[in-house]
Amino acid sequence: MATVDSSNRSCDSSFLHRGNRMSFKLFVMFILLLFTIERGFSDDDHEMEEFLKREYSLSKPYQGVGSSSSSHWELMGDAMVTTDYIRLTPDSQSRQGAVWSRIPCNLKDWEMQVHFKIHGQGKKNLNGDGLAIWFTKERMQKGPVFGNMDNFTGLGVFVDTYPNEEKHIEAQKKRYTPRTQRIFPFVLAMVGNGSISYDHERDGRPTELGGCNAMVRNLKHDSFLFIRYIRRRLTVMIDIDGQHEWRDCLDIPGVRLPQGYYFGATAVTGDLSDNHDIISLKLYQLTVIRSRKEEEEEEEEEITIPSVDNLDLLRLGQNEEGMSGIAIFFAVLFSLLGCIFLVVIGLVVYSHWNESRRKRFY
């Protein structure tokens, strides 16, 4: 009798020890997750100030736009200036237009706010093709990438309004899987080094850094695009709901962009068309407090070619259509809570079962 009771106590102790150890591991994992999330959010919580840089900005009444050498911005192609907007393309087929800054930007940290409008007579998916905001080494070059050259060097943020890949798959009588199908219009970003081509047929998927759907056509309210580059981190947000609130689109660390590139905006139409209007481009200089170590590291490592750290891992995650950071956080949180709940229930059930088993020996 004593031997059985001793054995039971030993089993209880061993099980409780394993249960406590499991709970402790789950607790440690949860704390590490919270720390990681907090670090991620704190990266954007810098002490900084912003200053509007008028020489890199474009707004009404567009006095800095023209062909003279004293103007800050230059038009190209079918672009035209009105009193209320700069129309990059009219709602007509096979048009290209652009507006480019004449002054290279040497700011280390900056933020671009784009006020734009895309509208036309075409119905859903019978319009195209979209517009792009650029920060590139090259300027005033016509081409197939939303009116700019392919194999560009720098950053492109695209507002793509036509699903080329989806239409191509439909023509082959294939079907999209729900996991990979996108809703257009779609905002995406790409960093090029002069040798990377934009895949028009696949809507830029092989080279994109990330993106989000954005229903920007024929809105009655204002639509805005927010592009921030700070501490080698690229953040893109949109405000298209008329609520004056930014919505996250993509947030990529490890983006390396050289200084001295040009800002620009381009648009293109093909067989389908839209009006693509730029109402304003406002560039802000961001002044960020850096530690001495950070300053020394940045001075030692001069950026000459645009690149993105861990790009292969980033695209692998996109190919697998992974969840967002917030979604992963809540998924792991609820999983941990579920595991802890099951452990507690298991301990209670085991305790009752063990107690009833002991009673059978009396």
Coordinates of N, CA and C in Angstrom, one line a residue, residues 91-234:
D91 N -7.7 60.2 -70.0 CA -8.4 59.0 -70.2 C -8.5 58.6 -71.7
S92 N -7.3 58.3 -72.2 CA -7.2 57.9 -73.6 C -6.2 56.8 -73.8
Q93 N -6.3 56.0 -74.8 CA -5.4 54.9 -75.0 C -4.0 55.3 -75.4
S94 N -3.0 54.5 -75.0 CA -1.6 54.6 -75.4 C -1.0 55.9 -75.1
R95 N -1.1 56.4 -73.9 CA -0.5 57.6 -73.4 C 0.5 57.4 -72.3
Q96 N 1.5 58.2 -72.3 CA 2.5 58.2 -71.2 C 2.8 59.7 -70.8
G97 N 3.0 59.9 -69.5 CA 3.3 61.2 -69.0 C 4.1 61.1 -67.7
A98 N 4.8 62.2 -67.4 CA 5.7 62.2 -66.2 C 5.9 63.6 -65.8
V99 N 6.3 63.7 -64.5 CA 6.8 64.9 -64.0 C 8.0 64.5 -63.1
W100 N 9.2 65.2 -63.3 CA 10.4 64.8 -62.7 C 11.0 66.0 -62.0
S101 N 11.6 65.8 -60.9 CA 12.4 66.9 -60.2 C 13.7 67.1 -60.9
R102 N 14.1 68.3 -61.0 CA 15.4 68.6 -61.6 C 16.6 68.6 -60.6
I103 N 16.2 68.6 -59.3 CA 17.2 68.7 -58.3 C 17.4 67.3 -57.6
P104 N 18.6 66.8 -57.6 CA 18.9 65.5 -56.8 C 18.7 65.7 -55.3
C105 N 18.1 64.7 -54.7 CA 17.8 64.8 -53.3 C 18.9 64.1 -52.5
N106 N 19.6 64.9 -51.6 CA 20.7 64.4 -50.8 C 20.3 64.2 -49.3
L107 N 19.0 64.1 -49.0 CA 18.5 63.9 -47.7 C 18.8 62.4 -47.3
K108 N 19.1 62.2 -46.0 CA 19.4 60.9 -45.5 C 18.1 60.2 -45.1
D109 N 17.2 60.9 -44.5 CA 15.9 60.4 -44.0 C 14.8 61.4 -44.6
W110 N 13.8 60.8 -45.2 CA 12.8 61.7 -45.8 C 11.4 61.0 -45.8
E111 N 10.4 61.8 -46.1 CA 9.0 61.3 -46.1 C 8.3 62.0 -47.3
M112 N 7.7 61.3 -48.2 CA 7.0 61.8 -49.3 C 5.5 61.6 -49.1
Q113 N 4.6 62.6 -49.2 CA 3.2 62.5 -49.1 C 2.6 62.9 -50.5
V114 N 1.9 61.9 -51.1 CA 1.4 62.1 -52.5 C -0.1 62.2 -52.4
H115 N -0.6 63.3 -53.0 CA -2.0 63.5 -53.1 C -2.3 63.3 -54.6
F116 N -3.1 62.2 -54.9 CA -3.4 61.8 -56.3 C -4.8 61.5 -56.5
K117 N -5.1 61.3 -57.8 CA -6.5 60.9 -58.1 C -6.4 60.1 -59.4
I118 N -7.1 58.9 -59.4 CA -7.2 58.1 -60.6 C -8.7 57.9 -60.9
H119 N -9.1 58.3 -62.1 CA -10.5 58.2 -62.4 C -10.7 58.1 -63.9
G120 N -11.8 57.6 -64.3 CA -12.1 57.4 -65.7 C -13.5 56.8 -66.0
Q121 N -13.8 56.6 -67.3 CA -15.0 56.0 -67.7 C -15.1 54.5 -67.6
G122 N -13.9 53.9 -67.6 CA -13.9 52.4 -67.7 C -14.5 51.8 -66.4
K123 N -15.1 50.6 -66.6 CA -15.6 49.9 -65.5 C -14.5 49.1 -64.8
K124 N -14.9 48.3 -63.8 CA -13.9 47.6 -63.0 C -13.1 46.6 -63.9
N125 N -11.8 46.7 -63.8 CA -10.8 45.8 -64.6 C -10.9 46.1 -66.1
L126 N -11.6 47.2 -66.4 CA -11.5 47.7 -67.8 C -10.9 49.1 -67.8
N127 N -9.8 49.3 -67.1 CA -9.1 50.5 -67.0 C -7.7 50.2 -66.8
G128 N -6.8 51.2 -67.0 CA -5.4 51.0 -66.8 C -4.6 52.2 -67.1
D129 N -3.3 52.1 -66.9 CA -2.6 50.9 -66.2 C -2.2 51.2 -64.8
G130 N -2.0 52.5 -64.5 CA -1.6 52.9 -63.1 C -0.6 54.0 -63.2
L131 N -0.2 54.4 -62.0 CA 0.9 55.4 -61.8 C 2.0 54.9 -60.9
A132 N 3.1 55.6 -60.9 CA 4.2 55.3 -60.1 C 4.9 56.5 -59.5
I133 N 5.4 56.3 -58.3 CA 6.3 57.4 -57.6 C 7.7 56.8 -57.6
W134 N 8.7 57.7 -58.0 CA 10.0 57.2 -58.1 C 11.0 58.0 -57.3
F135 N 12.1 57.3 -56.9 CA 13.3 57.9 -56.3 C 14.4 57.1 -57.0
T136 N 14.9 57.7 -58.1 CA 15.8 56.9 -58.9 C 17.0 57.7 -59.4
K137 N 18.0 57.0 -59.8 CA 19.2 57.6 -60.4 C 18.9 58.3 -61.7
E138 N 18.1 57.6 -62.5 CA 17.7 58.1 -63.8 C 16.5 59.0 -63.8
R139 N 16.3 59.8 -64.7 CA 15.1 60.7 -64.8 C 14.8 60.9 -66.3
M140 N 13.5 61.3 -66.5 CA 13.1 61.7 -67.9 C 13.4 60.6 -68.9
Q141 N 13.1 59.4 -68.5 CA 13.3 58.2 -69.5 C 12.0 57.5 -69.7
K142 N 11.5 57.5 -70.9 CA 10.3 56.8 -71.2 C 10.5 55.3 -71.2
G143 N 9.5 54.5 -70.8 CA 9.6 53.1 -70.8 C 8.4 52.4 -70.5
P144 N 8.4 51.0 -70.3 CA 7.3 50.2 -70.1 C 6.8 50.1 -68.6
V145 N 7.6 50.6 -67.7 CA 7.2 50.4 -66.3 C 6.4 51.7 -65.8
F146 N 5.1 51.6 -66.0 CA 4.3 52.8 -65.7 C 4.8 54.1 -66.3
G147 N 5.3 54.0 -67.5 CA 5.8 55.2 -68.2 C 7.3 55.5 -67.9
N148 N 8.0 54.7 -67.1 CA 9.4 54.9 -66.9 C 10.2 53.7 -67.4
M149 N 11.5 53.9 -67.5 CA 12.4 52.9 -68.1 C 12.4 51.6 -67.2
D150 N 12.6 50.5 -67.8 CA 12.9 49.2 -67.1 C 14.3 49.2 -66.7
N151 N 14.7 48.3 -65.8 CA 16.0 48.1 -65.2 C 16.5 49.5 -64.6
F152 N 15.6 50.1 -63.9 CA 15.9 51.3 -63.2 C 16.8 51.1 -62.0
T153 N 17.3 52.2 -61.5 CA 18.2 52.1 -60.3 C 17.6 53.0 -59.2
G154 N 17.0 52.4 -58.2 CA 16.4 53.1 -57.1 C 15.1 52.5 -56.7
L155 N 14.2 53.3 -56.2 CA 13.0 52.9 -55.6 C 11.8 53.3 -56.5
G156 N 10.9 52.3 -56.7 CA 9.6 52.6 -57.4 C 8.4 52.1 -56.5
V157 N 7.4 53.0 -56.3 CA 6.2 52.6 -55.6 C 5.1 52.7 -56.6
F158 N 4.4 51.6 -56.9 CA 3.5 51.5 -58.0 C 2.0 51.4 -57.5
V159 N 1.1 52.2 -58.1 CA -0.3 52.0 -57.9 C -0.8 51.3 -59.2
D160 N -0.9 50.0 -59.1 CA -1.2 49.2 -60.3 C -2.8 49.0 -60.4
T161 N -3.4 49.4 -61.4 CA -4.9 49.3 -61.5 C -5.4 48.2 -62.4
Y162 N -4.5 47.5 -63.1 CA -5.0 46.4 -64.0 C -4.3 45.1 -63.7
P163 N -5.0 44.0 -63.5 CA -4.5 42.7 -63.2 C -4.0 41.9 -64.4
N164 N -2.8 42.2 -64.9 CA -2.3 41.5 -66.1 C -2.2 40.0 -65.9
E165 N -1.6 39.6 -64.7 CA -1.4 38.2 -64.5 C -2.7 37.4 -64.5
E166 N -3.7 38.0 -63.8 CA -5.0 37.3 -63.7 C -5.6 37.2 -65.1
K167 N -5.6 38.2 -65.9 CA -6.1 38.1 -67.3 C -5.4 37.1 -68.1
H168 N -4.0 37.0 -67.9 CA -3.2 36.1 -68.7 C -3.6 34.6 -68.3
I169 N -3.8 34.4 -67.0 CA -4.2 33.1 -66.5 C -5.6 32.7 -67.1
E170 N -6.5 33.7 -67.1 CA -7.9 33.4 -67.6 C -7.8 33.1 -69.1
A171 N -6.9 33.7 -69.8 CA -6.8 33.4 -71.3 C -6.3 32.0 -71.5
Q172 N -5.5 31.5 -70.6 CA -5.0 30.1 -70.7 C -6.0 29.1 -70.1
K173 N -7.2 29.6 -69.7 CA -8.2 28.8 -69.1 C -7.8 28.1 -67.8
K174 N -6.9 28.8 -67.1 CA -6.5 28.3 -65.8 C -7.2 29.1 -64.7
R175 N -7.1 28.6 -63.5 CA -7.8 29.3 -62.4 C -6.7 29.8 -61.3
Y176 N -7.0 30.9 -60.8 CA -6.3 31.4 -59.6 C -6.7 30.6 -58.4
T177 N -5.7 30.4 -57.5 CA -6.1 29.9 -56.2 C -6.4 31.0 -55.3
P178 N -7.4 30.8 -54.4 CA -7.7 31.9 -53.4 C -6.5 32.4 -52.7
R179 N -5.5 31.6 -52.5 CA -4.3 32.0 -51.7 C -3.5 33.0 -52.4
T180 N -3.5 33.0 -53.8 CA -2.6 33.9 -54.5 C -3.3 35.0 -55.3
Q181 N -4.7 34.9 -55.3 CA -5.4 35.9 -56.1 C -5.4 37.3 -55.3
R182 N -5.2 38.3 -56.1 CA -5.2 39.7 -55.6 C -6.4 40.5 -56.0
I183 N -6.7 41.5 -55.2 CA -7.7 42.4 -55.5 C -7.0 43.7 -56.0
F184 N -7.4 44.1 -57.2 CA -6.9 45.3 -57.8 C -7.9 46.5 -57.7
P185 N -7.3 47.7 -57.6 CA -5.9 48.2 -57.7 C -5.1 47.7 -56.5
F186 N -3.7 47.7 -56.8 CA -2.8 47.1 -55.8 C -1.6 48.0 -55.8
V187 N -1.1 48.3 -54.5 CA 0.0 49.2 -54.3 C 1.2 48.3 -53.9
L188 N 2.3 48.4 -54.6 CA 3.5 47.6 -54.3 C 4.8 48.4 -54.5
A189 N 5.9 47.9 -53.9 CA 7.2 48.7 -54.0 C 8.2 47.7 -54.5
M190 N 9.2 48.3 -55.2 CA 10.3 47.5 -55.8 C 11.6 48.4 -55.7
V191 N 12.7 47.7 -55.4 CA 14.0 48.4 -55.4 C 14.8 47.7 -56.6
G192 N 15.3 48.6 -57.5 CA 16.1 48.1 -58.6 C 17.5 48.6 -58.5
N193 N 18.5 47.7 -59.0 CA 19.9 48.1 -59.0 C 20.5 48.3 -60.4
G194 N 19.6 48.5 -61.4 CA 20.0 48.8 -62.8 C 20.0 47.5 -63.6
S195 N 19.9 46.3 -63.0 CA 19.9 45.1 -63.8 C 18.6 44.2 -63.5
I196 N 17.7 44.7 -62.7 CA 16.5 43.9 -62.3 C 15.4 44.4 -63.2
S197 N 14.7 43.5 -63.9 CA 13.6 43.9 -64.8 C 12.3 43.7 -64.0
Y198 N 11.4 44.6 -64.3 CA 10.0 44.6 -63.8 C 9.2 43.6 -64.7
D199 N 8.6 42.6 -64.1 CA 7.8 41.6 -64.8 C 6.4 42.1 -65.0
H200 N 6.1 42.7 -66.1 CA 4.8 43.3 -66.4 C 3.7 42.3 -66.4
E201 N 4.0 41.1 -67.0 CA 3.0 40.1 -67.2 C 2.5 39.5 -65.8
R202 N 3.4 39.6 -64.8 CA 3.1 39.1 -63.5 C 2.8 40.2 -62.5
D203 N 2.6 41.4 -63.0 CA 2.3 42.5 -62.1 C 3.4 42.8 -61.1
G204 N 4.7 42.5 -61.5 CA 5.8 42.8 -60.6 C 6.0 41.8 -59.4
R205 N 5.3 40.7 -59.4 CA 5.4 39.9 -58.2 C 6.8 39.3 -57.9
P206 N 7.5 38.9 -58.9 CA 8.8 38.3 -58.6 C 9.8 39.3 -58.0
T207 N 9.6 40.6 -58.1 CA 10.6 41.5 -57.6 C 10.0 42.5 -56.5
E208 N 8.8 42.3 -56.1 CA 8.2 43.2 -55.2 C 8.7 43.0 -53.8
L209 N 8.7 44.1 -53.0 CA 9.0 44.0 -51.6 C 7.8 43.7 -50.7
G210 N 6.6 44.0 -51.2 CA 5.4 43.9 -50.4 C 4.4 44.8 -51.0
G211 N 3.2 44.7 -50.5 CA 2.1 45.6 -51.0 C 0.8 45.4 -50.4
C212 N -0.2 46.1 -50.9 CA -1.6 46.0 -50.3 C -2.6 46.4 -51.4
N213 N -3.8 45.9 -51.3 CA -4.9 46.3 -52.2 C -5.3 47.7 -51.8
A214 N -5.7 48.5 -52.8 CA -6.2 49.9 -52.5 C -7.2 50.3 -53.5
M215 N -8.4 50.4 -53.1 CA -9.5 50.7 -54.1 C -9.5 52.3 -54.3
V216 N -8.7 52.7 -55.2 CA -8.4 54.1 -55.4 C -9.1 54.8 -56.6
R217 N -9.8 54.0 -57.4 CA -10.4 54.6 -58.6 C -11.8 55.2 -58.3
N218 N -12.0 56.4 -59.0 CA -13.3 57.1 -59.0 C -13.8 57.3 -57.6
L219 N -12.9 57.7 -56.7 CA -13.3 58.1 -55.3 C -13.8 59.5 -55.3
K220 N -14.8 59.8 -54.4 CA -15.3 61.1 -54.3 C -14.5 62.0 -53.3
H221 N -13.7 61.3 -52.5 CA -12.8 62.0 -51.5 C -11.4 61.9 -52.0
D222 N -10.5 62.5 -51.2 CA -9.1 62.6 -51.6 C -8.4 61.2 -51.3
S223 N -7.4 61.0 -52.1 CA -6.6 59.7 -51.9 C -5.1 60.1 -51.7
F224 N -4.5 59.5 -50.8 CA -3.1 59.9 -50.4 C -2.2 58.6 -50.4
L225 N -0.9 58.8 -50.7 CA 0.1 57.7 -50.6 C 1.2 58.3 -49.7
F226 N 1.7 57.5 -48.8 CA 2.7 58.0 -47.8 C 3.9 57.0 -48.0
I227 N 5.1 57.6 -48.3 CA 6.3 56.9 -48.4 C 7.4 57.5 -47.5
R228 N 7.8 56.7 -46.5 CA 8.8 57.1 -45.6 C 10.1 56.2 -45.7
Y229 N 11.2 56.9 -45.7 CA 12.5 56.2 -45.7 C 13.3 56.8 -44.5
I230 N 13.5 56.0 -43.5 CA 14.2 56.4 -42.3 C 15.0 55.3 -41.7
R231 N 16.2 55.5 -41.4 CA 17.1 54.5 -40.8 C 17.1 53.2 -41.6
R232 N 17.2 53.4 -42.9 CA 17.2 52.3 -43.9 C 15.9 51.4 -43.7
R233 N 14.8 52.0 -43.4 CA 13.6 51.3 -43.3 C 12.6 52.0 -44.2
L234 N 11.9 51.2 -45.1 CA 10.9 51.7 -46.0 C 9.5 51.4 -45.5

